[in-house]
mmCIF file of C-alpha atoms and ligand atoms in Angstrom:
data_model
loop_
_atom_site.group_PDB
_atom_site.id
_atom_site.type_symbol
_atom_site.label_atom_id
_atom_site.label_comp_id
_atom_site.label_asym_id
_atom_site.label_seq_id
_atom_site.Cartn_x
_atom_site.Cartn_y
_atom_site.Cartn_z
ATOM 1 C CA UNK Q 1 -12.510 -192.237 215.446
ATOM 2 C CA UNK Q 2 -15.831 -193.714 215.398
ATOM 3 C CA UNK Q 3 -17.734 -192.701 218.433
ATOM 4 C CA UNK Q 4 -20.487 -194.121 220.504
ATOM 5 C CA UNK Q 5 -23.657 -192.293 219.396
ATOM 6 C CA UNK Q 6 -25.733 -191.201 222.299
ATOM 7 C CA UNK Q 7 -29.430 -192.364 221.848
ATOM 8 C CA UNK Q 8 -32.918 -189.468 221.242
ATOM 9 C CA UNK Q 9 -34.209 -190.746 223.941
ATOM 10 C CA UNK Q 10 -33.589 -192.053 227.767
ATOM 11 C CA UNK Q 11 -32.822 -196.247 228.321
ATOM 12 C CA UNK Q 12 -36.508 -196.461 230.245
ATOM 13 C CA UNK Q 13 -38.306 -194.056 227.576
ATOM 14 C CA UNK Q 14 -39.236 -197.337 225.397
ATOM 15 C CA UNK Q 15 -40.685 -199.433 228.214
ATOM 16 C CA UNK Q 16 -42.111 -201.295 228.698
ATOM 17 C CA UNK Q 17 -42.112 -202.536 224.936
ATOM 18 C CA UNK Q 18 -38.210 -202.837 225.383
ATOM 19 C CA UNK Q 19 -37.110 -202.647 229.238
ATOM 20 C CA UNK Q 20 -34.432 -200.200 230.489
ATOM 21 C CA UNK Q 21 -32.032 -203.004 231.602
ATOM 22 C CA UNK Q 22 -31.657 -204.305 228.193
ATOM 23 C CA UNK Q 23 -31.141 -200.822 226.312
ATOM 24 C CA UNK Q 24 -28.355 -199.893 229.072
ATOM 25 C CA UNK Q 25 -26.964 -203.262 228.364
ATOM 26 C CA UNK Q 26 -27.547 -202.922 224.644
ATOM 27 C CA UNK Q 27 -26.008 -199.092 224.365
ATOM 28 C CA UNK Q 28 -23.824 -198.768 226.505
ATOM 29 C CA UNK Q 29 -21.892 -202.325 226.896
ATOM 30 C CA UNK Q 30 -22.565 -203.825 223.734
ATOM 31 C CA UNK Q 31 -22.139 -201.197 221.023
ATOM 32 C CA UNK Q 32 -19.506 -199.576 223.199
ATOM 33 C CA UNK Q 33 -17.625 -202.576 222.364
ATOM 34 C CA UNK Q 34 -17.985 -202.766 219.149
ATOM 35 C CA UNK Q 35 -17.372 -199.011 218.610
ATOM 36 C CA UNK Q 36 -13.997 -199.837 220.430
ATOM 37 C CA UNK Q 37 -12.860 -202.688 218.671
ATOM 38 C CA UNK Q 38 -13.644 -201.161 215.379
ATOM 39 C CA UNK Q 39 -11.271 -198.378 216.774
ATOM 40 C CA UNK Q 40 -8.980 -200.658 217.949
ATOM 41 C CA UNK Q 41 -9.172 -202.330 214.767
ATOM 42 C CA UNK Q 42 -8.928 -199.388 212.519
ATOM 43 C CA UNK Q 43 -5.824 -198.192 214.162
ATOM 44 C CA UNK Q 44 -3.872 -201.407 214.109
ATOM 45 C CA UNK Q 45 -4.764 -201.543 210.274
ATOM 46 C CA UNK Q 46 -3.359 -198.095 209.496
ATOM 47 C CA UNK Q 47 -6.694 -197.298 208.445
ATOM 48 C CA UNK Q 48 -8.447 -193.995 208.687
ATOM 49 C CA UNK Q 49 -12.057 -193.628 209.921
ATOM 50 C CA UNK Q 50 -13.799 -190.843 207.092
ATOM 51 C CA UNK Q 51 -16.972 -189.744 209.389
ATOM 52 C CA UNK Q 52 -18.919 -192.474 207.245
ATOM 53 C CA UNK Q 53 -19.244 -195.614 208.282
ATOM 54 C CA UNK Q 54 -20.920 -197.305 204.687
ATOM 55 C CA UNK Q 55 -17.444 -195.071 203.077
ATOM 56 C CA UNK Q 56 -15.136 -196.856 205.180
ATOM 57 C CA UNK Q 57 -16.596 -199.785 205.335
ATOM 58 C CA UNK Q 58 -16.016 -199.885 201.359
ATOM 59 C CA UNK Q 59 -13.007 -199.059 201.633
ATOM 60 C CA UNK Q 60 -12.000 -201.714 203.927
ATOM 61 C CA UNK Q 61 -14.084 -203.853 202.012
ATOM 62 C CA UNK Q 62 -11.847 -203.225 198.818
ATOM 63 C CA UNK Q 63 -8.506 -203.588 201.194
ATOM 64 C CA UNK Q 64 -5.645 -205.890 201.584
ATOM 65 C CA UNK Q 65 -5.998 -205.639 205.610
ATOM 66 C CA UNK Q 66 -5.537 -208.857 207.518
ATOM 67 C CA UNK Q 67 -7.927 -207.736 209.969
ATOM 68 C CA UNK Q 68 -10.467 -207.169 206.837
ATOM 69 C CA UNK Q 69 -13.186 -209.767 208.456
ATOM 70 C CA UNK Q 70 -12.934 -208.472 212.110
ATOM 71 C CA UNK Q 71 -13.039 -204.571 210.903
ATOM 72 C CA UNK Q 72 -15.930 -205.299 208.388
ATOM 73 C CA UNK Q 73 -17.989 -207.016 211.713
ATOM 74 C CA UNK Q 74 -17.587 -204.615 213.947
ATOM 75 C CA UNK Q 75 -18.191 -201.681 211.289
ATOM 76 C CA UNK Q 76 -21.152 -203.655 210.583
ATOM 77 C CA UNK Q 77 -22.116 -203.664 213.881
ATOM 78 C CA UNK Q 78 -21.781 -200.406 214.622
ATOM 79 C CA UNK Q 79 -23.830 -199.071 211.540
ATOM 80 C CA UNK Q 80 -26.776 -201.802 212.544
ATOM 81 C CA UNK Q 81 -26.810 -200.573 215.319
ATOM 82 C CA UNK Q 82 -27.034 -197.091 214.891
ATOM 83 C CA UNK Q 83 -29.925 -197.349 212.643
ATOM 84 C CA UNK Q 84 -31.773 -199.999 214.845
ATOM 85 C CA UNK Q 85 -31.763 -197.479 218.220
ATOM 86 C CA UNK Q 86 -32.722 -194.363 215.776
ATOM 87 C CA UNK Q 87 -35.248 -196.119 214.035
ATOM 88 C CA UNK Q 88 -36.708 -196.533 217.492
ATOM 89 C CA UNK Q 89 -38.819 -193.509 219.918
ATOM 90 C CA UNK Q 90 -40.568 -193.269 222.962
ATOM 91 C CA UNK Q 91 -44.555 -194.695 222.523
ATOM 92 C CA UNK Q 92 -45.910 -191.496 223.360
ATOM 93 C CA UNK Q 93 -44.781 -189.879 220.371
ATOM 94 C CA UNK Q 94 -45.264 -192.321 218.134
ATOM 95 C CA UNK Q 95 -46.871 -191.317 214.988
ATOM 96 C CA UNK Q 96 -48.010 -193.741 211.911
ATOM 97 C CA UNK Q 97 -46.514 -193.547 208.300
ATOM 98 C CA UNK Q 98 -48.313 -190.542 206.792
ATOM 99 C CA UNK Q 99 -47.825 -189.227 203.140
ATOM 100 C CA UNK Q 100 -45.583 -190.388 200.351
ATOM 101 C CA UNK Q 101 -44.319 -193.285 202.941
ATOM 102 C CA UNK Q 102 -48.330 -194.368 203.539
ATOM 103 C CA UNK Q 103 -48.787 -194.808 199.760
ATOM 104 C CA UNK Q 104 -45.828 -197.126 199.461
ATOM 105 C CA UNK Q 105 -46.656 -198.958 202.046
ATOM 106 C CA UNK Q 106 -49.945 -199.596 201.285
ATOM 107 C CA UNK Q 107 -49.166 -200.088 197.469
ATOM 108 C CA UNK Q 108 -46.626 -202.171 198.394
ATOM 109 C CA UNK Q 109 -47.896 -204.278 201.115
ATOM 110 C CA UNK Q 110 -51.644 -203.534 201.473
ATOM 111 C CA UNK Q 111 -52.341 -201.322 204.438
ATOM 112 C CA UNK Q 112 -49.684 -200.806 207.510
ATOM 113 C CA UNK Q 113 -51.112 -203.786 209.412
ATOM 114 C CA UNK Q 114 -50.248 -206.492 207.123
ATOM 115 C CA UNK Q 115 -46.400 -204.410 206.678
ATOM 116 C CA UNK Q 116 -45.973 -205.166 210.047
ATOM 117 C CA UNK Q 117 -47.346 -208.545 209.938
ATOM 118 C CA UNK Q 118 -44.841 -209.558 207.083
ATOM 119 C CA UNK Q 119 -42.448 -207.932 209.252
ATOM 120 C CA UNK Q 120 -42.537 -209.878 212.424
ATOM 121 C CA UNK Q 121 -43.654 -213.092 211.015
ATOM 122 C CA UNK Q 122 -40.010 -212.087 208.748
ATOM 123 C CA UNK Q 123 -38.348 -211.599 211.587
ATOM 124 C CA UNK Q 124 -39.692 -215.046 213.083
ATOM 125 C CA UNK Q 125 -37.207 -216.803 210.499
ATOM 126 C CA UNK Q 126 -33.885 -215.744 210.814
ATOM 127 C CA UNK Q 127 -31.944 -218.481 211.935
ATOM 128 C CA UNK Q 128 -29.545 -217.370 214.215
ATOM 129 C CA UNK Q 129 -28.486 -213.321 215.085
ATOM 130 C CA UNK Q 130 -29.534 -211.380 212.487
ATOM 131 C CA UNK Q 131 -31.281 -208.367 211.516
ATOM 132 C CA UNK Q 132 -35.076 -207.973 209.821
ATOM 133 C CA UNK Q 133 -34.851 -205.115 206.969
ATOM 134 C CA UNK Q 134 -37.335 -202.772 205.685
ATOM 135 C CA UNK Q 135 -35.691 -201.473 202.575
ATOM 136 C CA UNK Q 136 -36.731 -199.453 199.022
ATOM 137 C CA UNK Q 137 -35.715 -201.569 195.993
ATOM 138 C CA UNK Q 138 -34.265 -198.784 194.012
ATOM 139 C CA UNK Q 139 -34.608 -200.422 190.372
ATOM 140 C CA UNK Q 140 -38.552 -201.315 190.866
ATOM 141 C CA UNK Q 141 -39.254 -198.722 193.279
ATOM 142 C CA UNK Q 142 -40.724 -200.688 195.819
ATOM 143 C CA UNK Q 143 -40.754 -201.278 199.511
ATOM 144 C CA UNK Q 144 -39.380 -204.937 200.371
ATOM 145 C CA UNK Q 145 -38.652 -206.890 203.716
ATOM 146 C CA UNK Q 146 -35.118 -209.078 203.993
ATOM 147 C CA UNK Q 147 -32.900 -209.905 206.246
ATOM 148 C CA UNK Q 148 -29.308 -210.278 207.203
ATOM 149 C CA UNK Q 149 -27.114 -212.850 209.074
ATOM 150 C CA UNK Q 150 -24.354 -211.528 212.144
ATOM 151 C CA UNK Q 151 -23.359 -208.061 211.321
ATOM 152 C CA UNK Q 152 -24.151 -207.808 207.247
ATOM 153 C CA UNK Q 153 -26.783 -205.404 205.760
ATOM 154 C CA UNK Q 154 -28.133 -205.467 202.886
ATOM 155 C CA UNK Q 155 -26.860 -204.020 199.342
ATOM 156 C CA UNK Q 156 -26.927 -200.417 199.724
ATOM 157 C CA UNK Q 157 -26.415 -200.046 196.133
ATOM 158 C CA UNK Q 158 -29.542 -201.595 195.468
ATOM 159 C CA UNK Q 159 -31.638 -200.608 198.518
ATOM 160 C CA UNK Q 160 -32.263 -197.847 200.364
ATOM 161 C CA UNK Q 161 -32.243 -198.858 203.682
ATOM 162 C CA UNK Q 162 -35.394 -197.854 205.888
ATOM 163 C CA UNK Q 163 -35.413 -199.491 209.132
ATOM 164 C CA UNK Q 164 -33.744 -202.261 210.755
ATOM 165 C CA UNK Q 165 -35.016 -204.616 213.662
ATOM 166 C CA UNK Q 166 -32.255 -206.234 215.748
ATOM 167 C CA UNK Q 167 -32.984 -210.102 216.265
ATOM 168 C CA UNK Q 168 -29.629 -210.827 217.968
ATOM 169 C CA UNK Q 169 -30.839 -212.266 221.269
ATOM 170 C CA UNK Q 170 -29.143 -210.019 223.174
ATOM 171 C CA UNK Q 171 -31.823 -207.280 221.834
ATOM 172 C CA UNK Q 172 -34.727 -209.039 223.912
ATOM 173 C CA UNK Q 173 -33.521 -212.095 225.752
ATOM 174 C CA UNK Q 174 -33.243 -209.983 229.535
ATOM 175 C CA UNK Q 175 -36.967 -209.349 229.478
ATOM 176 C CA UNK Q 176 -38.726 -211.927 226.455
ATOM 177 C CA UNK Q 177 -36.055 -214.416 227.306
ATOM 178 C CA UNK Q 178 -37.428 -216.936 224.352
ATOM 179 C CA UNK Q 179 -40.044 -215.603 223.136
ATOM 180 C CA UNK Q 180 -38.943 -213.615 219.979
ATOM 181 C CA UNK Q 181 -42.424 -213.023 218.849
ATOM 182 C CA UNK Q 182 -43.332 -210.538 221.662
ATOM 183 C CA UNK Q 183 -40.763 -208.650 221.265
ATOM 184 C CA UNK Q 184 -41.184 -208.319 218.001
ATOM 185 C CA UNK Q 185 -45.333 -207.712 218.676
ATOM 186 C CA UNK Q 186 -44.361 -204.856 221.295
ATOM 187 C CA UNK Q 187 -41.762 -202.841 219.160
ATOM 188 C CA UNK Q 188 -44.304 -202.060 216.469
ATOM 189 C CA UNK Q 189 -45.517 -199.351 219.432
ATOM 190 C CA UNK Q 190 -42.360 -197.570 218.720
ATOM 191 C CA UNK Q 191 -41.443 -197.460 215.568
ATOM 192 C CA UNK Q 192 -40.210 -194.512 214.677
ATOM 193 C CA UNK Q 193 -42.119 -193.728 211.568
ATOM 194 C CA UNK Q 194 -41.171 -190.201 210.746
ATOM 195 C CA UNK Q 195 -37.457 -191.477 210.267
ATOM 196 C CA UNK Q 196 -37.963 -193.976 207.884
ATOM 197 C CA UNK Q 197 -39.429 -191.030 205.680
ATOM 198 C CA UNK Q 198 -36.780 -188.828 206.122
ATOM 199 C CA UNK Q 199 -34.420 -192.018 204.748
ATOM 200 C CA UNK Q 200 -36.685 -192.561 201.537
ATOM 201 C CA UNK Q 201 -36.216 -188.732 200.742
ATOM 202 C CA UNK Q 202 -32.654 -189.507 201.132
HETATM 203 MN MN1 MN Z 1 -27.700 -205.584 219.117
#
């Protein structure tokens, strides 16, 4: 069974860049359902749940199920969001890239700034829900930004997946209501940096 992951931190310990109301509503009402229905899901396709997501999800990828589509979303889902809330922490221990992660970044994009200016303005151009990607091309060794529509992510056999920015409205719509760009301004305070450099040692 997949379970509902309880979050590093508490719902109010990321104000006020993202408000309490919206990561109760986020964590415990939306991923609770799709941890369920993936359960649900799993269990009326006779299919077993490993202990990794990305495993089963290939392996329902690569099935015959007829609820293939429905059990690859909420998998999806559930793995986004995962990532997302860990790639996330409290402003007051926020710390910026450092080390091996630094270099990339800045040989990759310049200097951290401009990362998360590519980043947001990124994130400014999905069309729809979606989810803004920070990811390590694993053929040219490089740090890239990309995106991905409803519940997909991208390749993981080609990228190592860093850190992932929800952009479903549901993510910021209680407190931003329209206006995707703050939200997107206010969660470079916590970004969990340290994270994304224990997934590029990985
Ligand atoms: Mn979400």
């Amino acid at each position: 069974m997949l379970i509902l992951k309880s979050l590093n931190y508490s719902y109010s310990d990321l104000e006020p860049y993202i408000d309490s109301d919206t990561m109760n509503l986020h964590h415990s009402k939306h991923l609770r359902a799709y941890v369920d229905k993936a359960n649900m899901l799993l269990a009326e396709s006779n299919a077993d749940f490993n202990g990794n997501i990305l495993d089963t999800y290939n392996q329902i990828l690569n099935s015959n199920s007829a609820q293939k589509q429905a059990l690859l979303n909420q998998l999806g889902q559930v793995y986004n969001h995962d990532f997302y809330f860990e790639g996330l922490i409290p402003a007051d221990s926020y710390q910026a890239p450092n080390g091996k992660l630094k270099t990339l970044i800045e040989s990759s994009f310049g200097d951290i700034k401009n990362l998360e200016q590519e980043l947001q303005e990124e994130a400014m151009k999905i069309f729809g829900s979606g989810w803004q990607w920070l990811v390590l091309n694993k053929e040219s060794g490089c740090l890239e930004l990309c995106s991905s529509n409803n519940a997909l992510f991208p390749d993981y056999n080609s990228y190592t997946h860093l850190l992932v920015i929800d952009v479903w409205e549901h993510a910021y719509y209680l407190k931003y209501q329209n206006r995707r760009a703050e939200y997107l301004s206010g969660i470079m305070n916590i970004i969990n940096w340290k994270i994304v450099d224990d997934r590029l040692k990985q």
